[in-house]
PDB file of C-alpha atoms in Angstrom:
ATOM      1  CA  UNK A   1      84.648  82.848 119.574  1.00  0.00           C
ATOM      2  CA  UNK A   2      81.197  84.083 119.812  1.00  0.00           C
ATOM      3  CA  UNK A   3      79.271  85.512 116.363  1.00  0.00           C
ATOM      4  CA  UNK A   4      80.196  88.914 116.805  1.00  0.00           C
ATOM      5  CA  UNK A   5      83.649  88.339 116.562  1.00  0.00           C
ATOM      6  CA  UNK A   6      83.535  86.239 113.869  1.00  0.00           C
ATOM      7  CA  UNK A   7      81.712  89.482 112.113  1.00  0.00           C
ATOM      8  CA  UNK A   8      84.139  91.366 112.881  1.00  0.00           C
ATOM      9  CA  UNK A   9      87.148  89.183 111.486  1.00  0.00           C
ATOM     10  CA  UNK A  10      84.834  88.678 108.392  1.00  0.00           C
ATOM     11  CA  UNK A  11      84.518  92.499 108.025  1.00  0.00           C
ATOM     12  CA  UNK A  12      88.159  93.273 107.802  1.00  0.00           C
ATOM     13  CA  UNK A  13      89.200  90.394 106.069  1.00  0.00           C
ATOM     14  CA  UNK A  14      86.635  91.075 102.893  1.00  0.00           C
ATOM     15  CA  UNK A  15      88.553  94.664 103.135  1.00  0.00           C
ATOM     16  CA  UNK A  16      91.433  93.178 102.112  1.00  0.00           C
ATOM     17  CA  UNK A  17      90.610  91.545  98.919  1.00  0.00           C
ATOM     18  CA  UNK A  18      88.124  94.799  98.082  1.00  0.00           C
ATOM     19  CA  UNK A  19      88.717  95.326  94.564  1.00  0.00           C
ATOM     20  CA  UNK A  20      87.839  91.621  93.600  1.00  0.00           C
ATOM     21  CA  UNK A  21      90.809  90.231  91.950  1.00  0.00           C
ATOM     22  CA  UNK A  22      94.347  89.976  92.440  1.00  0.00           C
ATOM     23  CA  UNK A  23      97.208  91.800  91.227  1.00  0.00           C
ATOM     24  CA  UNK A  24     100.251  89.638  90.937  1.00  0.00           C
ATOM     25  CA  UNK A  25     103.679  90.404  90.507  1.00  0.00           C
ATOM     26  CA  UNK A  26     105.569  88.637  87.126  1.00  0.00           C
ATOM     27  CA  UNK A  27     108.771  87.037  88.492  1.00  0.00           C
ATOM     28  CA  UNK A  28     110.715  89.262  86.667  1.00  0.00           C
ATOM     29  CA  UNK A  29     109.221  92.186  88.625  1.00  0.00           C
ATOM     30  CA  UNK A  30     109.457  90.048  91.995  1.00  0.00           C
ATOM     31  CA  UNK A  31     113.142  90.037  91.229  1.00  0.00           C
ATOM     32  CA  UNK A  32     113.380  93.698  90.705  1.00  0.00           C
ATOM     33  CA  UNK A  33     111.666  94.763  93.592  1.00  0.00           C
ATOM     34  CA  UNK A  34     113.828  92.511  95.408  1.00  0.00           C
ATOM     35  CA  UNK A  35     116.960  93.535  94.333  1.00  0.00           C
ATOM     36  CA  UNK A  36     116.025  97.171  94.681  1.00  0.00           C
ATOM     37  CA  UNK A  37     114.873  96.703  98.183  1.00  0.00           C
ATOM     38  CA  UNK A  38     117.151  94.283  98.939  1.00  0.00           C
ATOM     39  CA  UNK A  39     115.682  91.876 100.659  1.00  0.00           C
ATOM     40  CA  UNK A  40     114.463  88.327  99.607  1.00  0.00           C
ATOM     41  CA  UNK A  41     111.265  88.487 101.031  1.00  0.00           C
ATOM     42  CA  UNK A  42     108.508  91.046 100.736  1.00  0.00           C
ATOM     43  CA  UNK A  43     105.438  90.718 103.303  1.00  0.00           C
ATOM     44  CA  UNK A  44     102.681  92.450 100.294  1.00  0.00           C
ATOM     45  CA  UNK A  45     103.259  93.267  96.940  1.00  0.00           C
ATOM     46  CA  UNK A  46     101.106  94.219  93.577  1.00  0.00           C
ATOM     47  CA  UNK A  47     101.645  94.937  89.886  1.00  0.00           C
ATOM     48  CA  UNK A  48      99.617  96.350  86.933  1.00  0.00           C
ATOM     49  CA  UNK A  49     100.138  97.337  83.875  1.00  0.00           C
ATOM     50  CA  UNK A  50      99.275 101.503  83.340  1.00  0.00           C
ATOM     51  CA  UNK A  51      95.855 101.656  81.362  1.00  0.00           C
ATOM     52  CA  UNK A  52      97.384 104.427  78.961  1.00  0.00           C
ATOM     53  CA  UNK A  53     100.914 103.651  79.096  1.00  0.00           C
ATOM     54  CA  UNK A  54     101.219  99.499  78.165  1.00  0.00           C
ATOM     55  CA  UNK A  55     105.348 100.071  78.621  1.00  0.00           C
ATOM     56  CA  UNK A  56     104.807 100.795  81.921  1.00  0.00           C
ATOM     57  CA  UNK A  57     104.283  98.279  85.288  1.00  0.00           C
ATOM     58  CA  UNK A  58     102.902  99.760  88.392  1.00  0.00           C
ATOM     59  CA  UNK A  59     104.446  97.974  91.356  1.00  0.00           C
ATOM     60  CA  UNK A  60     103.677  98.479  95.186  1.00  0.00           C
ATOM     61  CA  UNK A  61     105.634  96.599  97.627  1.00  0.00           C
ATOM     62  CA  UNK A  62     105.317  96.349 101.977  1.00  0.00           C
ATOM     63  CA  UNK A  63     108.972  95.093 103.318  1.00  0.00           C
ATOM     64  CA  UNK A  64     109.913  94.736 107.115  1.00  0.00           C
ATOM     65  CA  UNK A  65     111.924  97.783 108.228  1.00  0.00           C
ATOM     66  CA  UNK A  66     115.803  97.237 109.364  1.00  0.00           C
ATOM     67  CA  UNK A  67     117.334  98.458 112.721  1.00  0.00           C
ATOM     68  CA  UNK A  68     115.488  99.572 115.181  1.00  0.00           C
ATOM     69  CA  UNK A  69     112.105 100.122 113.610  1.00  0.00           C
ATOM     70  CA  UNK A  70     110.407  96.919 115.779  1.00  0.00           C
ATOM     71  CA  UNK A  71     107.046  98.155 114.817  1.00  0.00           C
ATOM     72  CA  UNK A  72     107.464  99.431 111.567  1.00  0.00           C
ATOM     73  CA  UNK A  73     107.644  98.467 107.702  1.00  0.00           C
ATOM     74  CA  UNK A  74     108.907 100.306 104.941  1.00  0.00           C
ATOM     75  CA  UNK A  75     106.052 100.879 101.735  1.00  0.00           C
ATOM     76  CA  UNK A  76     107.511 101.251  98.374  1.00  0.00           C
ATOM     77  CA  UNK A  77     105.775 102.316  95.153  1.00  0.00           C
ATOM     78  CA  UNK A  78     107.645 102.171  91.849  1.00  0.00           C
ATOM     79  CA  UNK A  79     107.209 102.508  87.951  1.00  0.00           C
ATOM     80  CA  UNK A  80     109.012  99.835  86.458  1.00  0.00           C
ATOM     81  CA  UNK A  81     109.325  98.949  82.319  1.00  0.00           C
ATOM     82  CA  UNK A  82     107.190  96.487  81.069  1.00  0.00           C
ATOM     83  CA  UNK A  83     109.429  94.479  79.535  1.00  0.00           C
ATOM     84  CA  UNK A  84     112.624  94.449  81.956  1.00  0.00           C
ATOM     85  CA  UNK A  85     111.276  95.990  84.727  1.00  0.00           C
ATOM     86  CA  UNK A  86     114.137  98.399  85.394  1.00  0.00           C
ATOM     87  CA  UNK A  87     112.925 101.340  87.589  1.00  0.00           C
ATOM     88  CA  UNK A  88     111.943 104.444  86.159  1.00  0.00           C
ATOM     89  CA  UNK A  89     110.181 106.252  89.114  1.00  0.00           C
ATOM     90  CA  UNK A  90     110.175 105.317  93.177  1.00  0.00           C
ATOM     91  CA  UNK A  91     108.238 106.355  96.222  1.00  0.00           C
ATOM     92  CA  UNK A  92     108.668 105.130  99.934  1.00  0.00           C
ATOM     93  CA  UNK A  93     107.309 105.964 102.649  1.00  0.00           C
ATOM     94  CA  UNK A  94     107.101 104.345 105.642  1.00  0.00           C
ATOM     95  CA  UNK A  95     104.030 102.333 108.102  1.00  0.00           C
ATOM     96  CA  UNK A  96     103.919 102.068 111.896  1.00  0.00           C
ATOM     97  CA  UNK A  97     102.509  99.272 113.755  1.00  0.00           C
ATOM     98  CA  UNK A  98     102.950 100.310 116.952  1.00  0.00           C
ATOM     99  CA  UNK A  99      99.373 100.676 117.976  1.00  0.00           C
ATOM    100  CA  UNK A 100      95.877  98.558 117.346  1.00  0.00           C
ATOM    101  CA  UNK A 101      94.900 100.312 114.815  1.00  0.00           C
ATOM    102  CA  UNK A 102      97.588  99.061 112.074  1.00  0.00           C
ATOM    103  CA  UNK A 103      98.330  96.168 110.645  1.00  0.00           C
ATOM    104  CA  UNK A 104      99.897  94.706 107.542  1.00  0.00           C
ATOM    105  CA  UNK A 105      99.538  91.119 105.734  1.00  0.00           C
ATOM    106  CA  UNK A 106     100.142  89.832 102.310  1.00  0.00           C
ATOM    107  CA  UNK A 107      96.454  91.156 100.794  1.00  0.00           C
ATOM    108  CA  UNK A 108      96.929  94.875 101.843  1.00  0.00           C
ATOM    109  CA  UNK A 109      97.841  96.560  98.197  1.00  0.00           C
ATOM    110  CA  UNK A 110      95.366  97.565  95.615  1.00  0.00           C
ATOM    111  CA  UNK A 111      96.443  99.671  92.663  1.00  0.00           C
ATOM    112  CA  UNK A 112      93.928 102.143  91.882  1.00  0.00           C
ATOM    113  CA  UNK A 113      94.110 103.155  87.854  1.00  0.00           C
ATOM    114  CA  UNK A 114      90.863 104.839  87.529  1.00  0.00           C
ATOM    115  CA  UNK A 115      90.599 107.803  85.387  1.00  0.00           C
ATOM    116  CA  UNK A 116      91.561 110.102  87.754  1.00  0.00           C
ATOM    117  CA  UNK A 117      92.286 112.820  85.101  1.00  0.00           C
ATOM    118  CA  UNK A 118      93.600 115.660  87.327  1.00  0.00           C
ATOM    119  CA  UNK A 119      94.612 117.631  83.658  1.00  0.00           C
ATOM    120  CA  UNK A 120      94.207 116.314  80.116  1.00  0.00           C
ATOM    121  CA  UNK A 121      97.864 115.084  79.867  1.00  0.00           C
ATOM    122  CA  UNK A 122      98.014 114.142  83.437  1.00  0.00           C
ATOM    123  CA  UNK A 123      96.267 110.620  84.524  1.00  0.00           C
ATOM    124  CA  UNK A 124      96.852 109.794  87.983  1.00  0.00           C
ATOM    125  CA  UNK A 125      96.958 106.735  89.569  1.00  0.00           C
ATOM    126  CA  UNK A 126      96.447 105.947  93.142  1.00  0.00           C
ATOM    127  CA  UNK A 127      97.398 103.052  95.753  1.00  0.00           C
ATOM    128  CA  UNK A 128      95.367 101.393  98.564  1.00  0.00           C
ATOM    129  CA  UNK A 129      96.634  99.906 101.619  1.00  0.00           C
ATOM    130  CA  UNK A 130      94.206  98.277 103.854  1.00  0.00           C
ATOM    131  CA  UNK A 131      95.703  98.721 107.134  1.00  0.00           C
ATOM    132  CA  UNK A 132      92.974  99.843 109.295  1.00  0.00           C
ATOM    133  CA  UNK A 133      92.376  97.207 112.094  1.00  0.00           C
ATOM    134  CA  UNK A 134      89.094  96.544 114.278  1.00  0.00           C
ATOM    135  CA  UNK A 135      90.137  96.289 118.175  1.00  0.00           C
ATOM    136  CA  UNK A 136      87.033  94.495 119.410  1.00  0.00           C
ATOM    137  CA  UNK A 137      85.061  96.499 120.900  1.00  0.00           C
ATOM    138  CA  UNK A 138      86.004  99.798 118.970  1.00  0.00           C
ATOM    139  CA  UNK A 139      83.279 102.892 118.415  1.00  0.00           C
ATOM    140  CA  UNK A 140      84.322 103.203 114.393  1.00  0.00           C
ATOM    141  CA  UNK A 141      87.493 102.953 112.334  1.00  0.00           C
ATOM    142  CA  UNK A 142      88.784 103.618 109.343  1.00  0.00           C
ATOM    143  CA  UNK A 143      90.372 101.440 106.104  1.00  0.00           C
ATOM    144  CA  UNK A 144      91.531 101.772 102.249  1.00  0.00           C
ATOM    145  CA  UNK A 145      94.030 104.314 102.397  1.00  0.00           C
ATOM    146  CA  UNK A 146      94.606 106.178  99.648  1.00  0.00           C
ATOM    147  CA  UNK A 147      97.429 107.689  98.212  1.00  0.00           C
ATOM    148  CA  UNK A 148      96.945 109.264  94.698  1.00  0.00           C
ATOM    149  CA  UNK A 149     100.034 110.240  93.064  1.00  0.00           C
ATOM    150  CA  UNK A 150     100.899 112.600  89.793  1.00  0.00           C
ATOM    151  CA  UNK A 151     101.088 110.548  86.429  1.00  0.00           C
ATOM    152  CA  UNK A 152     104.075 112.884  85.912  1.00  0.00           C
ATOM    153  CA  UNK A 153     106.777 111.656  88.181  1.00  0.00           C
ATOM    154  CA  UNK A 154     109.659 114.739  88.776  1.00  0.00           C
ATOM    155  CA  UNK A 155     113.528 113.914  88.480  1.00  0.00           C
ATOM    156  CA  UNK A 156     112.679 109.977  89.151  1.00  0.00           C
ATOM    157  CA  UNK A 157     110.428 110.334  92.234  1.00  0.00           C
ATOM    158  CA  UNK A 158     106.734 109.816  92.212  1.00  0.00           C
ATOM    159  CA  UNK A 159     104.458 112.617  93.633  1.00  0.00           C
ATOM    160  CA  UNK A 160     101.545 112.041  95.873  1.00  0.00           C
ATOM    161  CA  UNK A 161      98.818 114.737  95.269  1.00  0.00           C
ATOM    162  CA  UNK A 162      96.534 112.578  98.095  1.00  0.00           C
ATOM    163  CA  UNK A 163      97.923 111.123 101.175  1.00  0.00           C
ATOM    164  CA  UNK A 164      96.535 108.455 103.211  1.00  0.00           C
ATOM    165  CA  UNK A 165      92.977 109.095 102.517  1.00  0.00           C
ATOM    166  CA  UNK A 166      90.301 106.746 104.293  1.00  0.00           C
ATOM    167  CA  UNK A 167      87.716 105.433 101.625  1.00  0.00           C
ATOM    168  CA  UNK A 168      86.272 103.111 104.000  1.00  0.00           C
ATOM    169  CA  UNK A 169      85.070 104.589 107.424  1.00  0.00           C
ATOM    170  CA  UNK A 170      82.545 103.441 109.899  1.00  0.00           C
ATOM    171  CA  UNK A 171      81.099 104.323 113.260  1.00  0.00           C
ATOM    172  CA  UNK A 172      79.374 102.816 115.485  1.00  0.00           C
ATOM    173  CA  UNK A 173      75.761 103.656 115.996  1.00  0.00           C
ATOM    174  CA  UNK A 174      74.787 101.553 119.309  1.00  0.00           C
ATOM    175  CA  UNK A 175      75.397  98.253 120.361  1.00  0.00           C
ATOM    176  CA  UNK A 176      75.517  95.410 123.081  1.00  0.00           C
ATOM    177  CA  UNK A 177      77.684  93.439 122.653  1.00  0.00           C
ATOM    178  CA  UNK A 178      76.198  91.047 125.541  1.00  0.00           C
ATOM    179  CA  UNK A 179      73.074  90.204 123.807  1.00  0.00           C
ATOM    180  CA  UNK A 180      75.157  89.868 120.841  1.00  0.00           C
ATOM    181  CA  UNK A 181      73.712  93.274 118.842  1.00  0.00           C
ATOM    182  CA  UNK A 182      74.964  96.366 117.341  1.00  0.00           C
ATOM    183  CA  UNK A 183      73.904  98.713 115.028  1.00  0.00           C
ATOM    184  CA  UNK A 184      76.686 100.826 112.546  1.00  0.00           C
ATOM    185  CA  UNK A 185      76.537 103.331 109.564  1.00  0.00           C
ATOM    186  CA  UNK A 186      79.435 102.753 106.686  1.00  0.00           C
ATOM    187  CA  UNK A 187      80.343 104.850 104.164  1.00  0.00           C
ATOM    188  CA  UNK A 188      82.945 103.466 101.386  1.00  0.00           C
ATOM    189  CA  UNK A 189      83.852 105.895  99.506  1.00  0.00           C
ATOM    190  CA  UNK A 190      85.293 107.324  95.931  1.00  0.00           C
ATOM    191  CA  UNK A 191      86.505 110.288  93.790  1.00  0.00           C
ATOM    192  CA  UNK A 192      84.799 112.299  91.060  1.00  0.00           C
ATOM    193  CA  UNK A 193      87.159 114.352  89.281  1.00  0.00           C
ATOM    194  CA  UNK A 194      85.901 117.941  88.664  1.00  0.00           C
ATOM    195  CA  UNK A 195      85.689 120.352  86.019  1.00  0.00           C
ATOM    196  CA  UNK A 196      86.779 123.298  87.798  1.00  0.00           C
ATOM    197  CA  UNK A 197      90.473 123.618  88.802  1.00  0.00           C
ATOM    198  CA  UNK A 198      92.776 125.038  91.223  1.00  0.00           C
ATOM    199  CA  UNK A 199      96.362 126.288  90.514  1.00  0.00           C
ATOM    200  CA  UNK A 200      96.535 124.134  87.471  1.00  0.00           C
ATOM    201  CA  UNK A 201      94.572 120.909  88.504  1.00  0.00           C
ATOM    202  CA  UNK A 202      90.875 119.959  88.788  1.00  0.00           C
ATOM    203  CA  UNK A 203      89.304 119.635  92.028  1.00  0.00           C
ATOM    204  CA  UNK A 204      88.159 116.040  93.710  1.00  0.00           C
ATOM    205  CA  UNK A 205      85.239 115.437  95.011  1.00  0.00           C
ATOM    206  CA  UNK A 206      85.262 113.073  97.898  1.00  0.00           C
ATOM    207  CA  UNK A 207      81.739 110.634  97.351  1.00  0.00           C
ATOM    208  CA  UNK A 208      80.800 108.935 100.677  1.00  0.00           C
ATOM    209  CA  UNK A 209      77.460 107.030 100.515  1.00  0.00           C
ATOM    210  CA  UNK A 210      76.727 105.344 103.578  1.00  0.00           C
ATOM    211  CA  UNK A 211      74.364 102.348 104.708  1.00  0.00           C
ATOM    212  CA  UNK A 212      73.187 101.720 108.492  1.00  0.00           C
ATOM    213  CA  UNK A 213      74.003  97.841 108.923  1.00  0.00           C
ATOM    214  CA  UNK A 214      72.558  95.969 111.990  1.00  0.00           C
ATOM    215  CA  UNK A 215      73.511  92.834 113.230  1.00  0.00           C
ATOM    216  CA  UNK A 216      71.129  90.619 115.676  1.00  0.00           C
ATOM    217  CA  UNK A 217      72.048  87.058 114.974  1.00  0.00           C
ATOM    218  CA  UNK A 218      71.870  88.013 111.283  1.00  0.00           C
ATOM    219  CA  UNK A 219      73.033  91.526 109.073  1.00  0.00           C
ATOM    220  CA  UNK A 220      70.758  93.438 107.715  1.00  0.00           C
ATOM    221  CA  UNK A 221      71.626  96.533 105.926  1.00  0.00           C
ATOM    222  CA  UNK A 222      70.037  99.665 104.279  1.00  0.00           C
ATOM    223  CA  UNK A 223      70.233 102.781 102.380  1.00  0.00           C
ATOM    224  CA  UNK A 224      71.351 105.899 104.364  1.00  0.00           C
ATOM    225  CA  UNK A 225      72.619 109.053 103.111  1.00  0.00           C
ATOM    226  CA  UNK A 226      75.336 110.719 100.941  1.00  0.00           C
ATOM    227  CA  UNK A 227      78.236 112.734 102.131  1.00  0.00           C
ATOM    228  CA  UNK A 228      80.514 114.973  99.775  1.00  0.00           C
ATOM    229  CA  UNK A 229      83.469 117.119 100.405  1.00  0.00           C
ATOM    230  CA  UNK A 230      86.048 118.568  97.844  1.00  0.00           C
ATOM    231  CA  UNK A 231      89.543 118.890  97.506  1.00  0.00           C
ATOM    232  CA  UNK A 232      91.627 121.940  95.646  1.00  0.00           C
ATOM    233  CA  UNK A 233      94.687 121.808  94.499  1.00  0.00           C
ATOM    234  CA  UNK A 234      97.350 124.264  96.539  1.00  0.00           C
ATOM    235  CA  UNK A 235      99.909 124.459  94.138  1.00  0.00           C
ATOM    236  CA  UNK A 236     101.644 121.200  96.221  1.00  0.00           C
ATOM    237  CA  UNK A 237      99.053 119.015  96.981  1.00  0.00           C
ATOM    238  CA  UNK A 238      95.187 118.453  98.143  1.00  0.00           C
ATOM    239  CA  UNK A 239      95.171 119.550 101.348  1.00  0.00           C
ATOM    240  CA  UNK A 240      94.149 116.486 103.749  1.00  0.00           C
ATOM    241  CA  UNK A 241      95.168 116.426 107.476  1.00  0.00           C
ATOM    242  CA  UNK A 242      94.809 112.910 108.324  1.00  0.00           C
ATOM    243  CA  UNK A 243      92.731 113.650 111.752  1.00  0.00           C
ATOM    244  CA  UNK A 244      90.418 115.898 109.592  1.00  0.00           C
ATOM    245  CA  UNK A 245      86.526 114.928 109.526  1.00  0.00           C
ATOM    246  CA  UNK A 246      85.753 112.266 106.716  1.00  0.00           C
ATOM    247  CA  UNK A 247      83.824 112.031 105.009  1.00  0.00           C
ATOM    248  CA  UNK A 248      82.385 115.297 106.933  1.00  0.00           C
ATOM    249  CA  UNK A 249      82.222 117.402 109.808  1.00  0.00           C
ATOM    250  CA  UNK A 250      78.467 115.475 111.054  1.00  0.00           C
ATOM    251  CA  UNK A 251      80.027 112.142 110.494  1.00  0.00           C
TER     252      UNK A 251
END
């Protein structure tokens, strides 16, 4: 394995374990999202306590999908009680592997509680899943999905305002990968929360800085400029097509 690919396994690997620190489960949760699921094994899961709301676990678990679904996994995010962990809200969704650009392992959950006050009484909370891949010799790529849901869950089911929005995205600048050298730019990005508003909630503003990193036997890296785009609220969601431009339409 020459040093490029080693760069690259690095890359995606330090993706994975982004936020710095881990975010186990208590074994009491375990069991519940076990028993809910039903299943005794569950390939990533995370837990965390609500910042504003200390009764109240936030739980995000990956299991292997039943039947038919070869290539696919079923993602479940839940608000559990603190203190028994019975199930007050759920969300699932489901995550296809059926091309190189997926994947899924143990590390892949972050839970995102940053004051992402979308109204005064309304503090949303968001989940990561880093499962963007790197094929070897791929021109860019994307990672750190978001999904930002309502702090306001409706008749027991969670909401997502945000769906599957890349926070890490790069491209590839040039490269050759014979002599061993390429050059990228990198933008990982984040959320401001606006004071305007649109039907009801205040808009997001999508934060990209990027850096130009160039690798020739060693990485070097450097300042390069700042993209922006904003979300408004539609009465449903924030609008995000996930083949749209991010973080812009030059990128």
């Amino acid at each position: 394995m020459n040093q490029l690919i080693v760069l690259l396994v690095l890359l995606g690997t330090a993706l994975v374990g982004h936020a710095g620190e881990e975010q186990p489960c208590p074994p009491g949760a375990l069991n519940s999202l076990k028993t809910e699921l039903n299943v005794e094994y569950l390939v990533a899961s995370a837990c965390k306590v609500l910042p504003d709301d200390q009764d109240t676990l936030l739980a995000s678990a990956v299991i292997k999908a039943d039947g038919d679904y070869e290539d696919s996994y079923q993602w479940r995010v839940m608000l559990l009680e603190a203190h028994n962990y019975e199930i007050k809200a759920r969300f699932e969704s489901r995550i296809d592997t059926g091309d190189a650009t997926t994947r899924v392992d143990s590390g892949m959950i972050w839970l995102d509680t940053a004051r992402y006050h979308v109204t005064d009484d309304n503090r949303a909370f968001g989940v990561r899943l880093a499962s963007g891949d790197w094929p070897r010799y791929a021109q860019g790529g994307r990672n750190l999905f978001l999904t930002l849901f309502s702090g306001t869950p409706q008749h027991g089911q969670l909401v997502p305002l945000v769906d599957h929005l890349p926070l890490y995205v790069w491209q590839e600048i040039n490269a050759d990968y014979q002599a061993n050298h390429f050059t990228r730019e990198i933008a990982e990005g984040y959320i401001n929360v606006l004071p305007t508003s649109s039907h009801s909630l205040r808009d997001l503003q999508l934060v990209y800085p990027t850096v130009i990193e160039s690798y020739d036997g060693e990485t070097t890296t450097r300042p390069n400029r700042r993209l922006t785009m904003t979300l408004k609220f539609n009465g449903a969601e924030y609008p995000f097509d996930e083949w749209q431009d991010v973080p812009g339409e030059d990128w």
